[in-house]
Coordinates of C-alpha atoms in Angstrom, one line a residue:
Chain E
M26 CA 23.3 9.6 17.2
S27 CA 21.5 10.3 13.7
E28 CA 24.4 10.7 11.6
I29 CA 26.4 7.2 12.7
L30 CA 22.3 5.6 13.0
T31 CA 21.0 7.1 9.7
K32 CA 17.6 4.2 8.4
S33 CA 19.5 2.3 5.8
R34 CA 22.4 1.1 8.4
A35 CA 19.4 1.3 10.7
R36 CA 17.8 -1.8 8.4
N37 CA 20.2 -3.4 7.2
I38 CA 20.7 -4.3 11.4
F39 CA 17.6 -5.3 11.2
Y40 CA 18.1 -7.6 8.5
G41 CA 21.5 -8.7 9.1
G42 CA 21.6 -9.5 12.5
S43 CA 18.1 -10.8 12.7
L44 CA 19.1 -13.6 10.6
F45 CA 22.9 -14.3 12.7
F46 CA 19.9 -15.0 15.5
V47 CA 17.5 -17.0 13.4
V48 CA 21.0 -18.9 12.0
I49 CA 21.9 -19.5 16.4
F50 CA 18.5 -21.0 16.6
G51 CA 18.3 -23.2 14.3
V52 CA 21.9 -25.2 14.9
L53 CA 20.2 -25.3 18.5
S54 CA 17.5 -26.7 17.3
V55 CA 19.0 -29.2 15.6
Q56 CA 21.0 -30.4 18.4
S57 CA 18.5 -30.1 20.9
H58 CA 16.4 -32.6 18.1
R59 CA 19.1 -34.9 18.6
Y60 CA 19.2 -35.0 22.7
V61 CA 15.1 -34.8 22.6
V62 CA 15.0 -38.1 20.6
D63 CA 18.5 -40.0 21.9
T64 CA 18.6 -38.7 25.7
S65 CA 15.6 -37.4 27.6
T66 CA 12.8 -39.4 25.7
A67 CA 14.6 -42.6 26.4
G68 CA 13.9 -43.8 29.4
M69 CA 10.5 -45.6 27.2
P70 CA 10.5 -46.9 24.1
L71 CA 8.4 -44.8 21.4
S72 CA 5.8 -47.7 21.5
E73 CA 2.1 -47.8 19.4
A74 CA 0.4 -47.6 22.7
V75 CA 2.4 -44.6 23.4
I76 CA 1.8 -43.5 19.7
L77 CA -1.8 -44.3 20.2
G78 CA -2.4 -42.9 23.7
K79 CA -1.0 -39.6 21.8
H80 CA -4.1 -39.4 19.7
V81 CA -6.6 -39.7 22.2
W82 CA -5.0 -37.4 24.3
E83 CA -5.3 -35.5 21.4
R84 CA -8.8 -35.9 20.2
N85 CA -10.2 -35.5 23.2
S86 CA -8.6 -31.8 23.6
C87 CA -7.2 -33.2 27.0
I88 CA -4.6 -29.8 27.1
N89 CA -7.6 -27.3 27.6
C90 CA -8.5 -28.2 30.8
H91 CA -5.2 -30.1 31.9
T92 CA -1.0 -28.5 31.9
L93 CA 1.2 -31.1 30.8
H94 CA 4.7 -30.6 31.5
G95 CA 3.8 -27.7 32.4
E96 CA 1.8 -26.4 29.7
G97 CA -1.9 -26.2 28.7
A98 CA -5.1 -24.7 30.5
Y99 CA -4.7 -24.5 34.7
F100 CA -7.9 -25.6 34.9
A101 CA -7.7 -29.5 35.9
P102 CA -4.2 -30.7 37.2
E103 CA -1.5 -31.7 36.1
L104 CA -0.6 -34.9 34.3
G105 CA 3.0 -34.9 33.1
N106 CA 3.7 -36.2 36.8
V107 CA 0.7 -37.6 37.1
M108 CA 2.1 -41.0 37.6
T109 CA 4.0 -40.5 39.3
R110 CA 1.6 -39.4 41.8
W111 CA -0.1 -42.7 41.4
D112 CA 2.6 -44.5 42.0
T113 CA 2.0 -46.6 39.2
L114 CA 5.1 -45.7 36.7
D115 CA 6.1 -48.7 36.6
D116 CA 3.1 -50.2 36.5
P117 CA 1.3 -50.6 33.3
E118 CA -1.7 -53.2 34.5
G119 CA -2.3 -50.7 37.1
A120 CA -2.0 -47.3 35.7
Y121 CA -4.7 -48.6 32.9
E122 CA -7.1 -49.8 36.1
I123 CA -6.8 -46.8 38.1
L124 CA -7.0 -44.2 34.5
D125 CA -10.1 -46.1 33.9
G126 CA -12.0 -46.4 36.6
W127 CA -11.4 -42.0 37.1
M128 CA -12.2 -41.4 34.0
Q129 CA -15.5 -44.6 33.6
A130 CA -16.6 -42.4 37.1
Q131 CA -16.5 -38.8 35.1
P132 CA -18.1 -36.2 35.3
S133 CA -18.9 -36.9 39.2
G134 CA -22.3 -34.5 39.4
I135 CA -21.1 -33.5 42.7
E136 CA -22.8 -29.9 43.5
G137 CA -19.1 -27.1 43.7
R138 CA -17.3 -29.5 42.2
R139 CA -15.4 -28.8 39.5
Q140 CA -16.0 -31.8 36.5
M141 CA -14.5 -33.5 33.5
P142 CA -16.6 -34.5 30.7
H143 CA -17.1 -38.5 29.9
F144 CA -15.4 -39.6 27.1
E145 CA -16.0 -42.4 25.0
I146 CA -12.9 -43.9 24.5
N147 CA -12.2 -47.9 24.2
E148 CA -9.7 -50.3 26.3
E149 CA -7.6 -50.2 23.7
E150 CA -7.2 -46.4 23.6
M151 CA -7.0 -46.6 26.9
R152 CA -4.5 -48.2 27.5
G153 CA -2.5 -45.9 25.4
L154 CA -3.7 -42.9 27.3
A155 CA -1.8 -43.7 30.0
E156 CA 0.9 -46.0 28.4
F157 CA 1.4 -42.3 27.0
L158 CA 1.6 -40.6 30.3
R159 CA 4.1 -43.2 32.2
W160 CA 6.3 -42.5 28.8
A161 CA 5.8 -38.7 29.0
D162 CA 6.6 -39.0 32.9
Q163 CA 9.7 -40.6 32.6
T164 CA 10.6 -37.8 30.0
D165 CA 14.2 -35.3 31.4
T166 CA 12.4 -32.2 32.2
Q167 CA 15.6 -31.0 34.0
G168 CA 13.3 -32.0 37.4
W169 CA 10.5 -30.5 36.8
P170 CA 7.6 -30.3 38.7
P171 CA 9.3 -28.8 42.1
N172 CA 7.3 -31.8 44.2
D173 CA 4.6 -34.8 43.2
A174 CA 2.0 -32.9 43.3
G175 CA 2.6 -31.0 40.2
Chain V
M27 CA -10.5 7.3 2.2
K28 CA -7.9 7.5 0.1
Y29 CA -7.7 4.4 -1.8
K30 CA -11.3 2.6 -2.7
S31 CA -9.9 -0.8 -2.3
Q32 CA -9.1 -0.1 1.0
K33 CA -12.7 -0.2 0.8
V34 CA -11.8 -4.4 1.7
A35 CA -10.9 -3.6 5.6
Y36 CA -13.7 -3.2 5.9
A37 CA -15.1 -6.3 5.7
Y38 CA -12.0 -7.9 7.8
F39 CA -12.3 -5.0 10.4
L40 CA -16.8 -6.6 10.7
V41 CA -15.6 -9.7 11.2
A42 CA -13.3 -8.9 13.2
M43 CA -15.6 -7.1 15.7
G44 CA -17.5 -10.4 15.5
L45 CA -15.1 -13.2 16.8
F46 CA -14.0 -9.9 19.6
A47 CA -17.7 -9.8 20.9
I48 CA -17.9 -14.2 20.5
Q49 CA -14.2 -14.3 22.3
V50 CA -15.3 -12.0 25.5
L51 CA -18.1 -13.9 25.8
G52 CA -16.8 -16.7 25.6
G53 CA -13.8 -15.8 28.5
L54 CA -16.5 -15.0 30.8
I55 CA -18.3 -17.8 30.6
A56 CA -15.2 -18.9 31.4
G57 CA -14.5 -17.8 34.4
W58 CA -17.6 -18.5 35.8
I59 CA -17.4 -22.2 35.2
Y60 CA -14.3 -21.2 37.9
V61 CA -16.8 -19.4 40.4
S62 CA -19.5 -22.4 39.8
P63 CA -18.3 -25.3 38.4
N64 CA -21.6 -27.5 37.0
F65 CA -22.2 -24.4 35.0
L66 CA -23.1 -25.5 31.5
S67 CA -21.1 -28.8 31.4
E68 CA -22.3 -31.8 30.2
L69 CA -23.3 -29.1 27.0
L70 CA -20.4 -27.1 26.8
P71 CA -17.6 -28.5 29.2
F72 CA -14.4 -26.0 30.9
N73 CA -12.3 -27.8 27.5
V74 CA -14.6 -26.7 24.9
V75 CA -15.2 -22.8 25.8
R76 CA -11.4 -22.8 26.3
M77 CA -11.2 -23.9 22.7
L78 CA -13.2 -20.7 21.8
H79 CA -12.3 -18.3 24.3
T80 CA -8.0 -18.7 22.3
N81 CA -9.3 -20.2 19.2
A82 CA -11.4 -16.7 18.8
L83 CA -8.9 -14.7 19.9
V84 CA -5.7 -15.0 17.4
V85 CA -7.9 -15.8 14.2
W86 CA -9.9 -12.3 15.5
L87 CA -6.5 -10.6 16.0
L88 CA -5.5 -12.2 12.7
L89 CA -8.4 -10.9 10.6
G90 CA -7.3 -7.2 12.3
F91 CA -4.1 -8.1 10.9
F92 CA -5.0 -8.2 7.7
G93 CA -7.7 -5.3 7.7
A94 CA -5.1 -3.3 8.6
A95 CA -2.5 -4.7 6.1
Y96 CA -4.9 -3.5 3.8
Y97 CA -5.8 0.1 4.5
L98 CA -2.4 1.0 5.2
I99 CA -0.8 -0.7 3.0
P100 CA -2.2 1.6 -0.5
E101 CA -1.7 4.8 1.3
E102 CA 2.0 3.2 1.6
S103 CA 2.3 1.7 -2.1
E104 CA 0.3 4.8 -3.4
R105 CA -0.7 2.5 -5.5
E106 CA -4.1 0.1 -4.9
I107 CA -4.1 -2.7 -3.8
Y108 CA -3.6 -5.6 -6.2
S109 CA -6.6 -7.9 -6.2
V110 CA -10.2 -7.0 -4.1
N111 CA -11.8 -9.9 -5.1
L112 CA -8.4 -12.2 -4.2
A113 CA -8.6 -10.1 -0.4
Y114 CA -12.7 -11.1 -0.9
L115 CA -12.3 -14.8 -1.8
Q116 CA -9.2 -14.4 0.9
L117 CA -11.7 -13.1 4.3
I118 CA -14.5 -15.8 2.2
I119 CA -12.6 -18.6 2.7
L120 CA -11.2 -17.8 6.5
V121 CA -14.7 -17.3 7.6
I122 CA -15.4 -20.6 7.0
G123 CA -13.2 -22.1 8.1
T124 CA -13.6 -20.1 11.6
L125 CA -17.3 -21.6 11.5
G126 CA -16.2 -24.5 10.6
A127 CA -13.7 -25.8 13.3
V128 CA -16.7 -23.9 15.6
L129 CA -18.3 -26.4 14.7
T130 CA -16.5 -29.1 15.3
Y131 CA -15.2 -27.9 18.7
V132 CA -19.3 -27.3 19.8
F133 CA -19.8 -31.0 17.9
N134 CA -17.1 -32.7 17.7
P135 CA -19.0 -34.0 14.4
F136 CA -16.7 -36.8 13.2
P137 CA -13.6 -37.1 16.9
G138 CA -10.1 -39.0 15.9
N139 CA -10.2 -37.7 11.7
Y140 CA -7.3 -35.9 11.3
L141 CA -9.3 -34.4 8.1
L142 CA -12.2 -33.3 9.5
G143 CA -11.5 -34.3 13.5
M144 CA -10.2 -31.9 15.8
Q145 CA -6.7 -32.1 16.3
G146 CA -6.4 -31.3 19.7
R147 CA -2.8 -30.0 20.3
E148 CA -4.0 -26.2 22.7
F149 CA -4.4 -23.1 19.8
L150 CA -3.6 -25.9 16.9
E151 CA -6.9 -27.5 17.8
Q152 CA -8.5 -26.5 15.1
P153 CA -9.2 -30.0 11.9
T154 CA -6.5 -30.2 9.6
W155 CA -8.8 -29.1 6.9
V156 CA -9.3 -25.4 8.3
K157 CA -6.0 -25.3 8.8
L158 CA -5.2 -26.2 5.2
G159 CA -7.5 -23.7 4.3
I160 CA -6.1 -20.9 6.6
L161 CA -2.6 -21.8 5.2
V162 CA -4.4 -21.2 2.1
A163 CA -5.5 -17.4 2.5
A164 CA -2.4 -16.6 4.0
L165 CA -1.3 -17.4 0.6
I166 CA -3.8 -15.2 -1.2
F167 CA -2.9 -12.7 1.2
L168 CA 0.5 -13.5 0.1
F169 CA 0.7 -12.3 -2.8
N170 CA -1.6 -9.5 -2.5
I171 CA -0.1 -7.4 -1.3
S172 CA 3.3 -8.2 -1.6
M173 CA 2.9 -7.6 -5.6
T174 CA 1.0 -3.8 -4.6
V175 CA 4.4 -3.2 -2.8
L176 CA 6.6 -4.3 -5.3
A177 CA 4.3 -2.1 -7.9
G178 CA 4.2 0.8 -5.6
R179 CA 6.7 3.1 -3.4
K180 CA 8.9 0.9 -1.0
T181 CA 8.7 2.8 2.6
A182 CA 9.6 1.3 6.4
I183 CA 6.8 0.5 7.3
T184 CA 6.1 -1.7 4.8
N185 CA 8.7 -3.2 4.3
V186 CA 9.0 -4.8 8.6
L187 CA 4.4 -5.6 8.1
L188 CA 5.0 -7.5 4.8
T189 CA 8.2 -9.2 7.2
G190 CA 6.2 -10.3 9.7
L191 CA 3.4 -11.0 7.9
W192 CA 4.9 -13.4 5.7
L193 CA 7.6 -14.8 8.8
L194 CA 4.2 -15.1 10.5
S195 CA 3.2 -17.3 6.9
L196 CA 5.5 -19.3 6.7
L197 CA 5.8 -20.7 11.3
W198 CA 2.5 -21.9 10.3
I199 CA 3.9 -24.3 8.2
F200 CA 4.8 -25.9 12.1
A201 CA 1.2 -26.5 12.6
F202 CA 1.1 -29.2 10.4
I203 CA 4.6 -30.7 11.9
N204 CA 2.7 -32.5 15.3
P205 CA 5.4 -36.0 15.8
D206 CA 4.6 -38.8 17.8
N207 CA 7.3 -37.5 19.9
L208 CA 6.1 -35.4 23.0
S209 CA 8.8 -33.6 23.4
L210 CA 9.9 -32.7 20.4
D211 CA 6.0 -32.3 19.5
K212 CA 6.3 -28.8 22.4
M213 CA 9.5 -28.0 20.7
Y214 CA 7.5 -27.4 17.1
W215 CA 5.1 -26.2 19.0
W216 CA 6.5 -23.3 20.0
F217 CA 8.0 -22.0 16.3
V218 CA 4.2 -21.2 16.0
I219 CA 3.6 -19.8 19.4
H220 CA 5.7 -18.4 20.9
L221 CA 7.8 -17.1 16.8
W222 CA 3.9 -15.8 16.8
V223 CA 3.3 -13.1 20.1
E224 CA 6.7 -12.5 20.7
A225 CA 9.0 -11.7 17.3
T226 CA 6.8 -11.7 14.4
W227 CA 3.3 -10.8 15.5
E228 CA 5.6 -7.6 17.1
L229 CA 7.2 -6.7 13.9
V230 CA 3.3 -5.9 12.7
M231 CA 2.6 -4.7 15.7
A232 CA 5.4 -1.4 15.8
S233 CA 4.1 -0.5 12.4
I234 CA 0.7 -0.3 13.2
L235 CA 1.9 1.5 16.1
A236 CA 4.6 3.4 13.2
F237 CA 1.8 4.4 10.7
L238 CA -1.2 5.5 13.8
L239 CA 2.0 7.4 14.8
L240 CA 2.4 8.8 11.1
K241 CA -0.5 9.8 10.8
L242 CA -1.9 11.4 14.2
T243 CA 2.1 13.4 15.5
G244 CA 2.5 14.4 11.8
V245 CA 6.5 13.6 12.7
D246 CA 9.1 12.8 10.8
R247 CA 8.8 9.7 8.6
E248 CA 13.1 9.3 8.2
I249 CA 12.3 9.7 12.6
V250 CA 9.4 7.1 12.8
E251 CA 11.1 5.0 10.0
K252 CA 14.2 4.6 11.6
W253 CA 12.8 3.5 14.8
L254 CA 11.4 0.6 13.9
Y255 CA 13.8 -0.7 12.2
V256 CA 15.6 -0.7 15.6
I257 CA 12.6 -1.1 17.8
V258 CA 12.2 -4.5 15.4
S259 CA 15.8 -5.3 15.7
T260 CA 15.7 -5.2 19.6
A261 CA 12.4 -7.6 19.1
L262 CA 13.8 -10.1 16.6
F263 CA 17.3 -10.2 18.9
S264 CA 15.5 -10.8 21.6
G265 CA 12.9 -13.3 20.7
I266 CA 14.2 -15.5 18.7
L267 CA 16.7 -17.3 21.3
G268 CA 13.8 -16.3 24.0
T269 CA 11.6 -18.6 22.9
G270 CA 14.1 -20.5 25.1
H271 CA 12.2 -19.4 28.5
H272 CA 9.6 -22.3 27.1
F273 CA 12.3 -25.3 26.8
Y274 CA 13.3 -25.9 30.4
W275 CA 10.6 -28.6 31.1
I276 CA 9.7 -29.9 27.9
G277 CA 12.8 -32.3 28.1
L278 CA 14.9 -30.2 25.7
P279 CA 19.0 -29.1 26.7
G280 CA 19.8 -27.6 30.6
Y281 CA 21.6 -24.9 28.0
W282 CA 18.3 -23.8 26.6
Q283 CA 17.7 -22.0 30.9
W284 CA 20.5 -20.1 30.2
I285 CA 20.4 -19.4 27.0
G286 CA 15.8 -18.9 27.7
S287 CA 16.5 -16.3 30.9
I288 CA 19.2 -14.1 29.3
F289 CA 17.0 -13.3 26.3
S290 CA 13.8 -13.1 27.2
T291 CA 15.4 -10.0 29.8
L292 CA 15.8 -8.6 26.8
E293 CA 11.9 -9.2 25.3
V294 CA 11.9 -5.9 28.2
I295 CA 14.2 -3.7 25.8
P296 CA 11.3 -3.1 22.3
F297 CA 8.1 -2.9 24.3
F298 CA 9.7 -0.5 26.4
L299 CA 10.8 1.1 23.8
M300 CA 7.8 1.1 22.0
M301 CA 5.9 2.7 24.6
S302 CA 9.0 5.7 25.1
F303 CA 9.2 5.3 20.4
A304 CA 5.1 6.5 21.2
F305 CA 5.2 8.5 24.4
V306 CA 7.2 10.8 22.8
M307 CA 6.2 10.7 19.5
V308 CA 3.1 12.2 19.9
W309 CA 5.2 15.2 22.5
K310 CA 7.1 16.3 19.9
G311 CA 4.3 15.9 17.3
R312 CA 2.6 19.6 15.7
R313 CA -0.4 17.8 14.1
N314 CA -3.7 17.7 17.0
H315 CA -5.4 14.9 15.6
P316 CA -9.4 15.1 16.1
N317 CA -9.5 10.8 16.7
K318 CA -8.5 11.1 20.0
A319 CA -9.7 8.4 20.4
A320 CA -7.9 7.2 17.9
L321 CA -4.3 8.3 19.5
L322 CA -5.7 7.2 23.7
W323 CA -4.9 3.3 21.8
S324 CA -2.0 3.8 20.6
L325 CA -0.1 4.7 23.9
G326 CA -2.6 2.5 25.6
A327 CA -1.5 -0.4 23.7
S328 CA 2.3 0.1 24.0
T329 CA 2.0 1.1 27.3
V330 CA 0.1 -2.0 28.3
A331 CA 2.1 -3.6 26.6
F332 CA 5.6 -2.9 27.9
F333 CA 3.5 -4.2 31.7
G334 CA 1.2 -7.0 30.2
A335 CA 4.4 -8.8 27.6
G336 CA 7.3 -6.5 28.8
V337 CA 6.6 -6.8 32.7
W338 CA 4.9 -9.3 33.8
G339 CA 6.8 -11.3 30.8
F340 CA 10.2 -11.1 33.1
L341 CA 8.4 -11.6 36.1
H342 CA 8.7 -15.1 35.8
T343 CA 10.9 -16.5 32.2
L344 CA 14.5 -15.5 34.7
H345 CA 14.2 -20.2 35.0
G346 CA 14.6 -20.2 39.4
V347 CA 11.3 -18.6 39.0
N348 CA 9.3 -19.9 36.7
F349 CA 11.0 -23.7 37.8
Y350 CA 8.1 -22.4 40.9
S351 CA 6.1 -20.4 38.5
H352 CA 5.1 -22.7 35.7
G353 CA 1.9 -22.8 34.6
T354 CA -0.1 -21.6 37.9
Q355 CA -2.3 -18.6 37.3
I356 CA 1.2 -16.5 37.2
T357 CA 0.8 -17.5 34.0
A358 CA -2.8 -17.7 33.3
A359 CA -1.6 -13.3 34.2
H360 CA 1.1 -12.7 32.6
G361 CA -0.9 -14.0 29.6
H362 CA -4.3 -11.2 29.7
L363 CA -2.0 -9.0 29.8
A364 CA 0.0 -9.0 27.8
F365 CA -2.7 -10.1 24.4
Y366 CA -4.3 -7.4 25.7
G367 CA -2.2 -4.6 25.1
A368 CA 0.2 -5.6 22.7
Y369 CA -2.5 -6.6 20.4
V370 CA -6.3 -6.6 20.9
A371 CA -5.0 -2.6 21.8
T372 CA -3.1 -2.6 18.7
N373 CA -5.8 -4.0 17.2
L374 CA -8.7 -1.1 18.3
A375 CA -6.5 2.4 17.8
I376 CA -6.0 0.4 14.2
M377 CA -10.5 0.4 13.9
S378 CA -10.7 3.3 15.4
Y379 CA -8.5 5.2 13.0
A380 CA -10.1 2.9 10.1
I381 CA -13.5 2.9 10.8
P382 CA -14.8 6.2 11.0
H383 CA -12.3 7.6 7.3
L384 CA -13.6 3.8 6.1
R385 CA -17.5 4.9 6.6
G386 CA -16.8 8.5 5.1
R387 CA -17.5 10.7 8.3
D388 CA -15.9 12.4 11.1
P389 CA -14.4 10.2 14.0
Y390 CA -18.4 9.9 15.8
N391 CA -18.1 8.9 19.5
Q392 CA -15.1 8.8 20.2
V393 CA -16.1 9.5 24.3
L394 CA -17.7 6.5 24.7
N395 CA -14.4 5.1 22.5
M396 CA -12.1 6.7 25.0
V397 CA -15.3 4.5 28.2
S398 CA -14.4 1.5 26.5
F399 CA -10.4 2.5 26.8
W400 CA -10.4 2.7 29.8
L401 CA -12.8 0.6 30.7
M402 CA -11.2 -2.5 29.1
T403 CA -8.1 -1.3 29.9
G404 CA -8.7 -1.0 33.9
G405 CA -10.2 -4.5 34.1
M406 CA -8.1 -6.1 32.4
A407 CA -4.6 -4.7 35.3
F408 CA -7.9 -5.6 38.1
M409 CA -8.1 -9.4 36.6
T410 CA -4.2 -9.4 35.9
F411 CA -4.0 -7.8 39.4
V412 CA -6.5 -10.9 41.4
L413 CA -4.7 -13.1 38.5
T414 CA -1.8 -12.6 39.8
F415 CA -2.1 -12.9 43.9
A416 CA -3.8 -16.1 43.5
G417 CA -0.9 -16.8 41.3
T418 CA 1.8 -16.5 44.2
I419 CA -1.0 -18.2 46.7
Q420 CA -0.7 -21.7 44.5
T421 CA 2.9 -21.2 43.3
H422 CA 3.5 -21.4 47.1
M423 CA 0.9 -24.1 48.2
Q424 CA 1.6 -26.3 46.0
R425 CA 5.0 -25.8 44.6
V426 CA 7.0 -25.5 47.6
L427 CA 4.7 -27.0 50.2
G428 CA 3.9 -30.3 48.0
E429 CA -0.3 -29.9 48.1
N430 CA -2.6 -31.4 46.0
F431 CA -3.4 -28.6 42.9
M432 CA -7.4 -29.4 43.3
E433 CA -7.6 -28.5 47.6
V434 CA -4.7 -25.3 45.6
Q435 CA -7.4 -24.3 43.9
D436 CA -10.5 -24.4 45.9
S437 CA -8.8 -22.1 49.0
L438 CA -8.0 -19.3 45.7
S439 CA -12.0 -19.3 45.2
L440 CA -11.9 -16.1 46.7
F441 CA -10.3 -14.4 43.6
Y442 CA -11.8 -16.3 40.9
M443 CA -14.9 -14.3 42.0
M444 CA -12.7 -11.4 41.3
R445 CA -11.4 -12.1 38.0
F446 CA -15.0 -12.9 37.3
G447 CA -15.7 -8.9 38.4
S448 CA -12.9 -7.9 36.6
G449 CA -13.6 -10.5 32.7
L450 CA -17.5 -8.2 33.2
A451 CA -16.2 -4.9 33.0
V452 CA -13.4 -6.9 30.1
V453 CA -16.9 -7.4 28.2
I454 CA -19.1 -4.6 29.3
G455 CA -16.5 -2.6 28.1
A456 CA -15.5 -4.4 24.7
L457 CA -19.6 -4.3 23.5
L458 CA -18.5 -0.5 23.8
F459 CA -16.0 -0.3 22.1
I460 CA -18.7 -2.4 19.2
Y461 CA -21.2 -0.1 19.6
S462 CA -18.9 3.5 19.6
M463 CA -17.5 1.8 15.6
M464 CA -20.9 0.0 14.4
V465 CA -23.7 3.2 15.5
P466 CA -23.6 6.2 14.1
R467 CA -23.1 9.7 15.9
R468 CA -22.6 13.5 15.8
E469 CA -20.5 14.3 18.0
L470 CA -20.8 16.6 21.2
F471 CA -18.1 19.3 19.8
A472 CA -19.2 19.1 16.0
K473 CA -22.0 19.8 16.9
R474 CA -20.8 22.8 18.8
S475 CA -18.8 24.2 15.8
D476 CA -22.3 24.6 14.1
A477 CA -23.5 26.4 16.8
P478 CA -24.1 30.3 15.8
V479 CA -21.2 32.2 16.3
A480 CA -22.4 35.8 18.6
G481 CA -21.7 38.0 15.9
E482 CA -23.6 36.3 12.8

């Protein structure tokens, strides 16, 4: 064993093999990038409102309580399919109204209930956020989550 | 301490331990909010607490790695660090950046500002100016250690450590890339998050462990170095394509379900090898090193990493399982044990070994240090079991029966109370560790050898 696998051979396997896997990963990443743009997120245009909504989502650090497509904190409900849950996937106005009503009512202050903070979000931004969540809900996520509960 | 410039490492370890204390206290608060949801809800909401908990973790682990590099590279390269001043400058930049990030999270003084406001992608919430500061600090670091290594003796340990640190710094560039398309955002985000913890950090961990085992057991360098290459090969061969297990449900092609499942299964191998390697080296080693605490942490790190990163990771990375378990408390269970075993314990191992040298003392307070190991490891293990059970119930109720999130959470409250208890044990252990490192005391067995021998 020690004659076949010398230290310098082990080193060459490490550098050469890693490079090999980096190249494969690179090629697959390029293909995946194209697939995302052309196929899986083509359900709804990536409009100005959606992009604004994504920034609203980020600035308020929503991901540190909620999950989105299963990633984030596990403190609050999954939002990748929230528009399906609210039955507003194809209803921008309804989506905005429910979202705005919900956000204005926070924090609920109910004892023993998890609290969502109050966020200063103007109407344009709130509409953007609703559009962003509708956009995200239309991503082809290979059938995930298993049901509407998220 | 053979080289004067190694002293820099001590400053890094001090700051790292300070942030470690903040991290575990943040975790304790977050755990308490799960039990009592109105706690601090107006002052310090959960999302802010969680950012402090995760960001403090990442920064202190990186500071520990930097400290470890500044400690071990002079000994490996057999020369002083290229520039001690640059090393201190790097630390100052990182400390200012950390303070800036904390103030931004807690007070949010510049909401929405690209340069000054927080950029809320999970774990990459730092304001852009802090991200730039981290980049500058990383470049200073790479320049400094590369110059040191190039001028001195090159060993497998420095090669692997440098490769790991270079790659992880380069990957940081993806922290600045934030596509408008959420699915692309997530894909590139994993280039940092996954390729750090499941690839490049493993190289750093393996080289630190190799250095420690070399020093603690006295096994031949030739053997240690060959196995180091073998282990890190398996880490990158499995870890790079293993990124696929994060690509299942974020809008990427279906073939990732196969690639991700196969390569994440293989990700168990490097952790198994690291654990076996550590035990075999200790078993074969002839040296009876006085620093038992450092040895305990080294063995503990490789063992807990195998269970936390290896076994608990494997538990839910097969795509058929992950379809149901993704984003539940099972993920939280795995995350906690994996980070603790692989990276927290490795950092505490090198600190336990290096700090006595850096302070020019015997390895004092070893018993207390070992008590802290068992408290922290026991607490973490219990937390992992509790969250695994909670996650299993959650998966069934929410993903199989389709009950809504908050109702499921309400039925998990008993588990969250137990999790808080285990978190408390971890915090006490962490504070004990810091105390045992910082407060000098003569060891009991040192006293015994001082005692007059009969017949003298």
